[in-house]
Every structure is written in C-alpha cells, then in structure tokens.
Amino acid sequence: MTIRVLATDVVSKIAAGEVIERPASIVKELIENSLDAGATQITIEAQGGGVEMMKVSDNGAGIASSELELAFHRHATSKIGNLEDLEKISSLGFRGEALPSIAAVAEVEILTKTTSGSVGSYLHLTKGEPVRKEHRARPQGTTVIVHRLFRYVPARLKFLRSPNTENGHIAHLASQYALAFPEVRFSLAIDKRRSLHTTGNGELRDVVNELYGPDVAQRMLNIDQKEDLARVTGLTSPPTMTRSNRNHLSFFANRRWVHSPLLTRATEDAYRGLLMDGQHPVAVLSISLPAEELDVNVHPAKAQIKFCHEQTVFRSVQKAIEEVLDRTPIASSKSMPFLPSSQQWQRPRMITDNEPTFVVSQLPALELPVLRILGQLANTYVVAEGPDGLYLIDQHAAHERILYDRVLAQWSRKQVEVQGLLQPVTMEFSPREEETLRAGKQFLAEFGFAIEPFGDRSYLIRTVPSVTVGSNIIEMITALLDTLARKEGLNPREEKMAESLACHGAIRAGQQLGNEEMRELITQLEQTKQPRACPHGRPTMIHLSTRQLEKEFGRLG
Ligand code: ADP
Ligand code: MG
C-alpha cells in the first residue's frame, strides 16, 4: 500500500494523546516500524540514555523517495486505509503518528531504500521540518537516527531519569520485542556496549537463554494450547523456579507486547497454591486471536489492549498453564538455583494470616521483658514466657529486625562486614538488570557486594554482606536490582536495601532451631530499637497476657 493521509473520521476515531514519554518510547515506535516493514534484522543503538542519540536500522521494505516527506506528516500511514481496517489491525503501527511525533521533539535523520529504488534517500528534519534531502547509498532497508531528544521541550527533559534508568527501559523494551519475534535478529548496543544479541533462528527458548540465562531456558515448560478463540503458546516456569518480581512476565497479543493486568492475573492464578507469597513465575506467553477480538486502539502508545471476550481469554490462558503445570512432576525439578530448598515454596502459611480468636494485646512499650524460652512451634515460632504471659515470636520476622538494624548501623559507620565467596558466583543479567547494576554498583559496594564484569552481561560475585551468608545469592541479587530499579529517587534508599538484605539473610520459617539459637535470637532481638515489628512493619511477636489467658479459660468472673 502507498502512504496517504487518513480521512478525518478515522483520525478522530484515533484517540489523541502523547506517543512519546521517554527515549524508550521512540525505540518502541521505530522497532515496530521495522517489524511492520518485514525486517528480519534490527539493530538498535543508544547513547547518553537515548537523549544524545538513538539509532534503529533494519533490512525491511524501505520507503520510496517520493513518499519520504509524507511519512512525517501526522496521520500518514501505509498500514490502514479506512474505518473497517481499524477494526482488525494486523500491523503494529496504524496511527501514522510516530514519525511526526518523533520529529516534533527531536532532530531526525532517515536513510532508506526500497528494493526497486536505484539509490537510497536521505532526509534530515529539524523541529519537524525537512531541512535537507539527498540521494545516498545504502542496501535495502531503513535507518532512523534521533538526536537531541527533547532539546526544545525542556519540561520533558526535566522529567527524564538518569541515563542509566533510561538505558534500562530501552534494554527492557528491546528484550520484549526480541521475545515476541524470535525469528528476527535483534542487536542492541548501549553506549557502544553490546547489550543484547539474538540469532533470529525462530527459537523462543534461545531468546530466553540470551536474556535470562541457560538455567532458566532449560527448565521452562512448553505451552501450546488452543482453547475457544485463543491459542496460547510460549514458555512458562515450573513452580520451583520463581522470581520476586513480575519483571519476568511477558505477554504478547497477536505479537504485540502488551501490559495486561488480565493476562498477569490469569497466569498467576494458574500458579495459585504453588508459589510462596511474593513470588512470581517467569513466563513468555503469546496469545493469538482473530484480529477483531482485540482492540489495540486504546492508547496512543498501543501497549494497552482490550479483549472483546475477556473471560474467555482469561480462562484460556489460565487453563493452558494449569495443564502444563499438572503434567510436571514437582520432583523433576532437581536443581533450584532460585530457591535454597524445596521446602521453601511449600512453607506452611503463617498463623498470623488468620484472625486470632482472641484479642492480642499491643503493649505500648517498645522494650521486651526478659523472656524464658519454652520451645519452638511449627519450626516457625519461638514460644516464650515473660512476666506477663505468653509470647509467640516469629523467628523470621525477629531475625529480620535484628539484621536490619545491624546492616544500617554498619553502613552508616562505613564498616559493612563482608564475606568473600570461596567460589565466586557467576551471574548473567538481563539487559535491563545490567543497566540497573551499572547505575547502582557503588551503592551495592557500600553494602559489601563486589561484583565484577565477566564478559557479555556475565558478572562475578566475589563478596556479599556477611548478614546474607547462606542465602541464595542469585535470588537475592535479582531482588536487590529490582528494588533499586523501582526505588530510584525514593529516599532513603539505604533502608530499602537493608530491608531486602535482612529479608534474604534471616532464618526462614520452617527451620528448626536449637535452644541455644533461640536464646541468642531473643537476646539480640531485645537489643534492637523496635523489637516488636519487623522492618516491613509486621509484628515480630504476639503476646497473650496472663489476664487474657485467664479470660479465655473463664477464670475471671
Ligand atoms: P504508522 O507506523 O502508524 O503507519 P509512522 O509514523 O510510524 O506511522 O510511520 C509512517 C509510515 O512510514 C509507515 O506507515 C510506513 O509506511 C513508513 N515507515 C516508517 N518506518 C519505516 C520503516 N522502518 N521501514 C519502512 N517503512 C517505514
Ligand atoms: Mg509506526
């Protein structure tokens, strides 16, 4: 189809809004254009967090020289022609807004050649207007270079985060498209550093291997189920492989990367009862539906969608995953680098999840009385007697409080106790995690992590803070990077860090403790500033006063 300006009724149907929020939005639009042009190879470069320069090259169909200026007109598109087309969109773009929007906020150069064109055309635009056009050689395909983003929109510039954060967004975005299109060869370089490279051999598992490492790639379970309207394909993790955030859930609807609370819920529902609270699966799921079942014209950024039959889609996804999980014997998951022991995800629910039948007294005093240990309950609670009744102490929460205070105290004295690892742990990070790591390296070092580059997105962990010895290092660092990525700008960061370290280092529920260990735990808890609450604010203990006991037993008149 040739490029033409859309009729006004189509234009008005397309909701107004902003396409470009941050550098990664531009990369998204350019990648989508390349994919729509049938590219099998897409190369992305970013510099200075994308503000300085971004470049996307492809080997797709190219734009005819005669239409090059037109491509930068608002609502000029080759992808749809009328209202009916809008009802069943099969391309990623359709609004004809990306190129003009980009040219409005940055300086743009484009070099493109079609198969039939004898030579390529080059166009340079400043403030949305073409300033130079000429013939230039290049093989078939298109290269778009974007410089000086938001230079004339200082208000926007002000809202951008650090280059590292923006790099993280760009890396995450490129990763998602690489997962959605395993048959396309993607490469991403950030500040001239190779960040991502896929082969384009069509194997999703190979892309997962590149992004999440061989262990994840090997253990992911295949999904391919057709249910009612929707076909669900992709990979999902066994219940023994989890992450502490939802960064590893990717959904594609008719190959479009989408943010969908519905799909997230359907996936997590399938794992219900199999994962510990706060743990999430790893999944890369592609949902294919007839085009008219999907409304992609919900938002200019096109990342939100509406399914016509939400319940049907929900059930299809949930069922597809459940069937695969049902067929997977738990015992087959031998190695579990994400969890230290198989016990962890079968951990019994805490009693405090249920309403106690009696009223628990909340003593205003912060200090603890002297306690005499009576024993351990359910390998999770320390049972103790005090001058005024019975105390049930949550061993994990109590230990968390102790470690939290210790980490913060050591950090503020700049004397964090570190532990060298006899065998350094090798970790491979996703492109996004790598960007967070680079931004947070100094901060992590202050807390005792020595992390060295070790080739392509691989790193060696040489030391960890002593308080976390014995915990799962890979899982802990993944969670810390997630905390750092989300908490940027939020102060105080050190408290979040201490919370996270304490949580990973603390003894788990389900772990048997000897008398000596219990006594030590209580002694240390007594010395903390707030012995009655863990750093997350949950209680470390339940106190049943003698009076309450008397009441419960009907001893009080
Ligand atoms: P849309 O993608 O919604 O059509 P854009 O503003 O992103 O709108 O692009 C306008 C038009 O420019 C597209 O419809 C397409 O014809 C052409 N175009 C843009 N990028 C490329 C590319 N990389 N390869 C080929 N054609 C392109
Ligand atoms: Mg587009």
Coordinates of C-alpha atoms in Angstrom, one line a residue, residues 119-346:
V119 CA 19.6 4.5 -4.8
G120 CA 18.7 5.4 -1.2
S121 CA 17.2 8.7 0.0
Y122 CA 18.3 10.7 3.0
L123 CA 16.2 13.3 4.8
H124 CA 17.2 15.5 7.7
L125 CA 14.4 17.1 9.8
T126 CA 14.8 19.8 12.4
K127 CA 11.8 20.9 14.5
G128 CA 9.6 18.7 12.4
E129 CA 10.6 20.4 9.1
P130 CA 12.7 18.8 6.4
V131 CA 15.9 20.8 6.1
R132 CA 17.9 18.6 3.7
K133 CA 17.2 15.9 1.3
E134 CA 19.6 14.0 -0.9
H135 CA 20.5 10.7 -2.6
R136 CA 22.7 8.4 -0.6
A137 CA 23.7 4.8 -1.0
R138 CA 22.6 2.0 1.3
P139 CA 21.3 -1.5 0.9
Q140 CA 17.5 -2.1 1.2
G141 CA 16.1 -1.1 4.5
T142 CA 15.8 1.9 6.7
T143 CA 17.9 3.7 9.3
V144 CA 16.4 6.3 11.6
I145 CA 18.7 8.4 13.8
V146 CA 17.3 10.5 16.5
H147 CA 19.4 13.2 18.2
R148 CA 19.0 15.7 20.9
L149 CA 15.7 14.4 22.2
F150 CA 13.5 16.9 24.0
R151 CA 16.0 19.7 23.3
Y152 CA 13.2 22.1 22.6
V153 CA 10.9 20.6 25.2
P154 CA 12.8 21.4 28.4
A155 CA 9.8 20.4 30.5
R156 CA 10.1 16.9 29.3
L157 CA 13.8 16.8 29.7
K158 CA 13.4 17.7 33.3
F159 CA 11.3 14.6 33.9
L160 CA 13.7 12.1 32.5
R161 CA 15.5 9.9 34.9
S162 CA 19.2 9.2 34.9
P163 CA 20.7 7.9 31.7
N164 CA 21.1 4.5 33.4
T165 CA 17.4 4.3 34.1
E166 CA 16.5 5.3 30.6
N167 CA 19.0 2.7 29.3
G168 CA 17.3 0.2 31.5
H169 CA 13.9 1.0 29.9
I170 CA 15.4 0.8 26.4
A171 CA 17.1 -2.6 27.2
H172 CA 13.9 -4.0 28.6
L173 CA 11.9 -2.9 25.6
A174 CA 14.3 -4.4 23.1
S175 CA 14.3 -7.6 25.1
Q176 CA 10.5 -7.8 25.0
Y177 CA 10.4 -7.4 21.2
A178 CA 13.2 -10.0 20.9
L179 CA 11.0 -12.4 22.9
A180 CA 8.0 -11.5 20.7
F181 CA 9.9 -12.1 17.4
P182 CA 12.4 -14.9 17.8
E183 CA 12.7 -15.1 14.0
V184 CA 14.1 -11.6 13.9
R185 CA 17.7 -11.0 14.7
F186 CA 18.0 -8.2 17.2
S187 CA 21.0 -6.4 18.5
L188 CA 21.2 -3.6 20.9
A189 CA 24.3 -1.6 21.9
I190 CA 24.1 0.9 24.7
D191 CA 26.9 3.4 24.8
K192 CA 28.7 1.2 22.4
R193 CA 28.5 -1.7 24.7
R194 CA 26.8 -4.9 23.4
S195 CA 23.7 -5.3 25.5
L196 CA 21.6 -7.8 23.6
H197 CA 22.1 -10.1 20.6
T198 CA 19.6 -12.7 19.3
T199 CA 20.2 -15.0 16.4
G200 CA 16.8 -14.7 14.8
N201 CA 16.7 -18.5 14.4
G202 CA 13.0 -18.6 15.4
E203 CA 13.6 -20.4 18.7
L204 CA 11.9 -18.7 21.7
R205 CA 14.0 -20.8 24.1
D206 CA 17.2 -19.4 22.6
V207 CA 16.0 -15.9 23.1
V208 CA 15.1 -16.8 26.7
N209 CA 18.6 -18.2 27.0
E210 CA 20.1 -15.0 25.8
L211 CA 18.0 -12.9 28.2
Y212 CA 17.6 -15.0 31.3
G213 CA 20.5 -17.4 31.0
P214 CA 20.8 -21.2 30.3
D215 CA 19.3 -22.4 33.5
V216 CA 16.0 -20.6 33.0
A217 CA 15.9 -21.5 29.4
Q218 CA 16.4 -25.2 30.1
R219 CA 13.8 -25.5 32.7
M220 CA 11.0 -23.5 31.1
L221 CA 8.0 -25.6 30.2
N222 CA 6.5 -25.5 26.7
I223 CA 3.0 -24.3 26.2
D224 CA 0.9 -24.7 23.1
Q225 CA -2.8 -24.9 23.6
K226 CA -5.8 -23.9 21.6
E227 CA -8.9 -23.1 23.5
D228 CA -12.1 -21.5 22.2
L229 CA -10.9 -18.3 20.5
A230 CA -7.4 -18.1 21.7
R231 CA -4.2 -20.0 21.0
V232 CA -1.7 -19.7 23.8
T233 CA 1.9 -20.5 23.0
G234 CA 5.2 -19.9 24.7
L235 CA 7.2 -20.9 27.8
T236 CA 6.4 -20.8 31.5
S237 CA 8.4 -21.7 34.6
P238 CA 8.0 -24.8 36.8
P239 CA 6.7 -23.8 40.3
T240 CA 10.2 -24.3 41.7
M241 CA 11.6 -21.5 39.6
T242 CA 10.4 -18.2 40.7
R243 CA 11.3 -14.5 40.9
S244 CA 10.5 -12.0 43.5
N245 CA 9.0 -9.5 41.0
R246 CA 6.9 -9.5 37.9
N247 CA 9.6 -8.3 35.5
H248 CA 9.9 -11.8 34.0
L249 CA 6.3 -11.9 32.8
S250 CA 6.0 -11.1 29.1
F251 CA 2.7 -11.1 27.2
F252 CA 2.1 -10.7 23.5
A253 CA -1.3 -10.4 22.0
N254 CA -1.2 -11.0 18.3
R255 CA 2.5 -10.4 18.6
R256 CA 2.1 -7.0 20.2
W257 CA 3.9 -6.6 23.5
V258 CA 1.1 -5.7 25.9
H259 CA 0.8 -4.6 29.6
S260 CA -2.2 -6.6 30.6
P261 CA -3.4 -7.0 34.2
L262 CA -5.8 -9.6 32.9
L263 CA -3.1 -11.8 31.5
T264 CA -0.9 -11.3 34.6
R265 CA -3.8 -12.4 36.8
A266 CA -4.7 -15.4 34.6
T267 CA -1.0 -16.6 34.8
E268 CA -0.6 -16.1 38.5
D269 CA -4.0 -17.8 39.2
A270 CA -2.7 -20.9 37.4
Y271 CA 0.2 -21.0 40.0
R272 CA -2.1 -20.4 42.9
G273 CA -1.1 -22.6 45.9
L274 CA 2.2 -23.5 44.3
L275 CA 4.2 -20.4 45.0
M276 CA 5.1 -18.6 48.1
D277 CA 3.6 -15.2 48.8
G278 CA 5.6 -12.6 47.0
Q279 CA 7.0 -15.0 44.4
H280 CA 6.1 -14.8 40.8
P281 CA 6.6 -17.1 37.8
V282 CA 8.7 -16.5 34.7
A283 CA 6.6 -16.6 31.6
V284 CA 6.7 -15.6 28.0
L285 CA 3.3 -16.1 26.5
S286 CA 1.9 -15.3 23.1
I287 CA -1.9 -15.1 22.6
S288 CA -3.2 -15.3 19.1
L289 CA -6.8 -14.3 18.4
P290 CA -8.8 -13.2 15.4
A291 CA -7.9 -9.6 14.8
E292 CA -11.4 -8.3 15.5
E293 CA -11.3 -9.9 19.0
L294 CA -8.7 -7.4 20.1
D295 CA -9.0 -3.6 20.4
V296 CA -5.5 -2.1 20.2
N297 CA -6.6 1.4 19.8
V298 CA -7.0 2.1 23.5
H299 CA -4.0 4.4 24.0
P300 CA -1.6 6.1 21.6
A301 CA 1.4 4.1 22.9
K302 CA -0.6 1.0 21.8
A303 CA 0.7 -1.1 24.7
Q304 CA -2.7 -1.4 26.3
I305 CA -5.4 -3.5 24.7
K306 CA -8.9 -4.7 25.3
F307 CA -10.1 -8.2 24.6
C308 CA -13.6 -8.4 23.4
H309 CA -14.1 -11.6 25.3
E310 CA -12.0 -11.1 28.4
Q311 CA -13.3 -14.0 30.4
T312 CA -12.7 -16.4 27.5
V313 CA -9.1 -15.2 27.1
F314 CA -8.6 -15.3 30.9
R315 CA -9.7 -18.9 31.1
S316 CA -7.7 -20.0 28.1
V317 CA -4.5 -18.6 29.5
Q318 CA -5.1 -20.0 33.0
K319 CA -6.1 -23.4 31.7
A320 CA -3.2 -23.6 29.2
I321 CA -0.7 -23.0 32.1
E322 CA -2.5 -25.2 34.6
E323 CA -2.5 -28.2 32.2
V324 CA 1.2 -27.9 31.7
L325 CA 1.9 -27.5 35.4
D326 CA -0.3 -30.5 36.2
R327 CA 1.8 -32.6 33.9
T328 CA 5.0 -31.5 35.6
P329 CA 6.0 -33.7 38.5
I330 CA 7.4 -31.5 41.3
A331 CA 10.2 -34.0 41.9
S332 CA 11.6 -33.4 38.4
S333 CA 12.9 -30.0 39.4
K334 CA 16.1 -31.1 41.0
S335 CA 18.3 -28.1 40.8
M336 CA 16.8 -25.0 42.1
P337 CA 19.1 -22.0 41.9
F338 CA 16.4 -19.6 42.8
L339 CA 15.4 -21.3 46.0
P340 CA 17.7 -22.7 48.6
S341 CA 15.4 -25.7 49.4
S342 CA 12.3 -27.3 48.1
Q343 CA 10.8 -26.7 51.5
Q344 CA 10.6 -23.0 50.9
W345 CA 7.7 -22.9 48.5
Q346 CA 5.8 -25.4 50.5

